[in-house]
Tab-separated table of C-alpha atoms in Angstrom:
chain	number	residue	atom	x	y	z
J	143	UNK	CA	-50.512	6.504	-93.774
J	144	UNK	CA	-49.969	3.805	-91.604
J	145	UNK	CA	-52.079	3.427	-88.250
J	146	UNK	CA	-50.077	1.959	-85.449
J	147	UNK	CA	-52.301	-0.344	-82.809
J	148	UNK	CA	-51.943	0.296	-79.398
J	149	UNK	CA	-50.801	-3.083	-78.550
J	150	UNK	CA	-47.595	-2.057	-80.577
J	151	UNK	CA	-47.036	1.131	-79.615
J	152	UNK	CA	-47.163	-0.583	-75.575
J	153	UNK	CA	-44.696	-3.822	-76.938
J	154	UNK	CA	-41.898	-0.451	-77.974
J	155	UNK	CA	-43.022	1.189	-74.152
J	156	UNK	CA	-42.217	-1.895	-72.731
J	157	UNK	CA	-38.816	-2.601	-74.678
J	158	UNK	CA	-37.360	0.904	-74.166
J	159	UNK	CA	-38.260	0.245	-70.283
J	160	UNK	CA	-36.535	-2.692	-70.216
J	161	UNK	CA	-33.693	-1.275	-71.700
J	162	UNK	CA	-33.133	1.004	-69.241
J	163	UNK	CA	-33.741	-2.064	-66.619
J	164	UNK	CA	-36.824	-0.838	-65.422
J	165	UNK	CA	-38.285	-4.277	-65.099
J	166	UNK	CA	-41.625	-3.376	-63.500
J	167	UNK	CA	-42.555	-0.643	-65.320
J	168	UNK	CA	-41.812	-2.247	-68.006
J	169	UNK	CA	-43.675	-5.729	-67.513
J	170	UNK	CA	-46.966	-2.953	-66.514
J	171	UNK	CA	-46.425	-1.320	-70.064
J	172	UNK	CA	-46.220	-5.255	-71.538
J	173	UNK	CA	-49.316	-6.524	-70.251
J	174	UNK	CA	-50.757	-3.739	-71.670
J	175	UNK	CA	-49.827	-4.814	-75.114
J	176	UNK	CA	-50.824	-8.337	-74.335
J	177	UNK	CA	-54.407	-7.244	-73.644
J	178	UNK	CA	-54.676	-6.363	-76.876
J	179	UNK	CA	-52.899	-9.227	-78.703
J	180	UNK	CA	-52.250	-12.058	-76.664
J	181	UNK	CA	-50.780	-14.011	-79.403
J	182	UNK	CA	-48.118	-11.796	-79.486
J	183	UNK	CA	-45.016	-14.536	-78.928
J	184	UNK	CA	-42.349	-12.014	-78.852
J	185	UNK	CA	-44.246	-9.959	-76.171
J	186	UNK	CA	-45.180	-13.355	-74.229
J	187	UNK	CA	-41.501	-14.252	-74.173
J	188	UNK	CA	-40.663	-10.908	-72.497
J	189	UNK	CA	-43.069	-11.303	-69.769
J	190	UNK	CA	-41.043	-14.513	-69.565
J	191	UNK	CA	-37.703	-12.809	-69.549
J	192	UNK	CA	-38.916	-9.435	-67.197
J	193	UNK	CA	-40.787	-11.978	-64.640
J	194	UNK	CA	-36.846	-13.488	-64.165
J	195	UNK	CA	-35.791	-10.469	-64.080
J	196	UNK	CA	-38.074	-9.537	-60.781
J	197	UNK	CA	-37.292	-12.725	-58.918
J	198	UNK	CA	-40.105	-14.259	-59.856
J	199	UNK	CA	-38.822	-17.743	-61.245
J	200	UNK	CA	-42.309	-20.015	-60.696
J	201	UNK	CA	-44.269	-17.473	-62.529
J	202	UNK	CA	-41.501	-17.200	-65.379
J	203	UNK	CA	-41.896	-20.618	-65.893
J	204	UNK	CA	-45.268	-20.908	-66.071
J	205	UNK	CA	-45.242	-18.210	-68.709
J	206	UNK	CA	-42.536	-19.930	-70.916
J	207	UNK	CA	-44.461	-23.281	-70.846
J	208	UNK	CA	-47.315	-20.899	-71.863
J	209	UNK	CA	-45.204	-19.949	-74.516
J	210	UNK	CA	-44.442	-23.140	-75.824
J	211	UNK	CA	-48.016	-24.452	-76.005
J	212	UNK	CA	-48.622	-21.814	-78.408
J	213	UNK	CA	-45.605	-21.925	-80.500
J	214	UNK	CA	-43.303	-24.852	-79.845
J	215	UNK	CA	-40.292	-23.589	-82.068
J	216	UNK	CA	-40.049	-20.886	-79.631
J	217	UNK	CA	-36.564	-21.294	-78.681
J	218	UNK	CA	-36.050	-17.553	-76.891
J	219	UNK	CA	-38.503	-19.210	-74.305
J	220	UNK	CA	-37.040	-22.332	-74.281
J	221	UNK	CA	-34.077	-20.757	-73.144
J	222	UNK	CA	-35.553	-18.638	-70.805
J	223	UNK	CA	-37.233	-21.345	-68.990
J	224	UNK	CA	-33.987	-23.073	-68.874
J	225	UNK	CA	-32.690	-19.215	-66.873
J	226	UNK	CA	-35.333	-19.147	-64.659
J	227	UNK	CA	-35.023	-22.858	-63.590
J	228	UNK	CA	-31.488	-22.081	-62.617
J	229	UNK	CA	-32.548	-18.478	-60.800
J	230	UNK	CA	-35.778	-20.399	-59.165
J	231	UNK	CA	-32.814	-22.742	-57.591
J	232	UNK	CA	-33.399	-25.934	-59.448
J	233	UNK	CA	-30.215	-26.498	-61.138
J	234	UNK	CA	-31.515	-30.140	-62.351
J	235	UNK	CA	-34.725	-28.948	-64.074
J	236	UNK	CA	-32.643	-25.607	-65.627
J	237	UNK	CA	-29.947	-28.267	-67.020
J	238	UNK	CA	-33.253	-30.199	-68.181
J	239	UNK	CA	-34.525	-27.723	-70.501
J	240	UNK	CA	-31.583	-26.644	-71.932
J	241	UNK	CA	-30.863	-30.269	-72.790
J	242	UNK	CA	-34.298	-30.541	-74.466
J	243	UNK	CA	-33.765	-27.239	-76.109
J	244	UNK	CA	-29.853	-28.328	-77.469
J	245	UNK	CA	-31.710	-31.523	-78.876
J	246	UNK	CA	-34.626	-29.325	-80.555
J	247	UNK	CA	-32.253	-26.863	-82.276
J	248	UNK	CA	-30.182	-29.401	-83.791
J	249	UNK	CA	-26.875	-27.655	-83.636
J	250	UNK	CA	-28.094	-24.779	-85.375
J	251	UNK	CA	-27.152	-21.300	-83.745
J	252	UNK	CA	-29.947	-18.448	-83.604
């Protein structure tokens, strides 16, 4: 029988709140899975994605550049960088890192 970790059973807490666009409760449940595992990319990128989500654009970015220094073929949080550029107001640095994400993908549709 398989044993499920906290940190995972948080992470599905976290999803099903943001589902339901319950962004705060939701970024609470995540950074309880990220206190567990904080090399958890897909969770990282969601903090990303749910600290957009709340207005919070400077933060968001911070978290995606977070993101990339621990996996640079990230592209989720490439893009999401890119979205919270644009919501943070800076049009030029949002058309920036989708430019540098476009050249890192190659074409190649995920």
């Amino acid at each position: 029988m398989a044993v499920l970790s906290s940190a995972w059973i948080w992470s599905r807490l976290a999803e099903s709140a943001c589902r339901k666009g319950r962004y705060a409760e939701s970024l609470e449940l995540l950074e309880r899975s990220l206190a567990t595992n904080r090399l958890n990319v897909k969770g990282l990128v969601m903090k990303v994605l749910l600290l957009r989500k709340l207005g919070r654009a400077a933060e968001a970015l911070a978290a995606a550049s977070d993101v990339e220094q621990l996996d640079p073929l990230d592209f989720w949080s490439a893009n999401e960088a890119a979205l919270a550029a644009a919501a943070g107001g800076d049009s030029a640095r949002a058309a920036q890192v989708h430019d540098e994400l476009q050249a890192r993908m190659r074409g190649a549709v995920q």
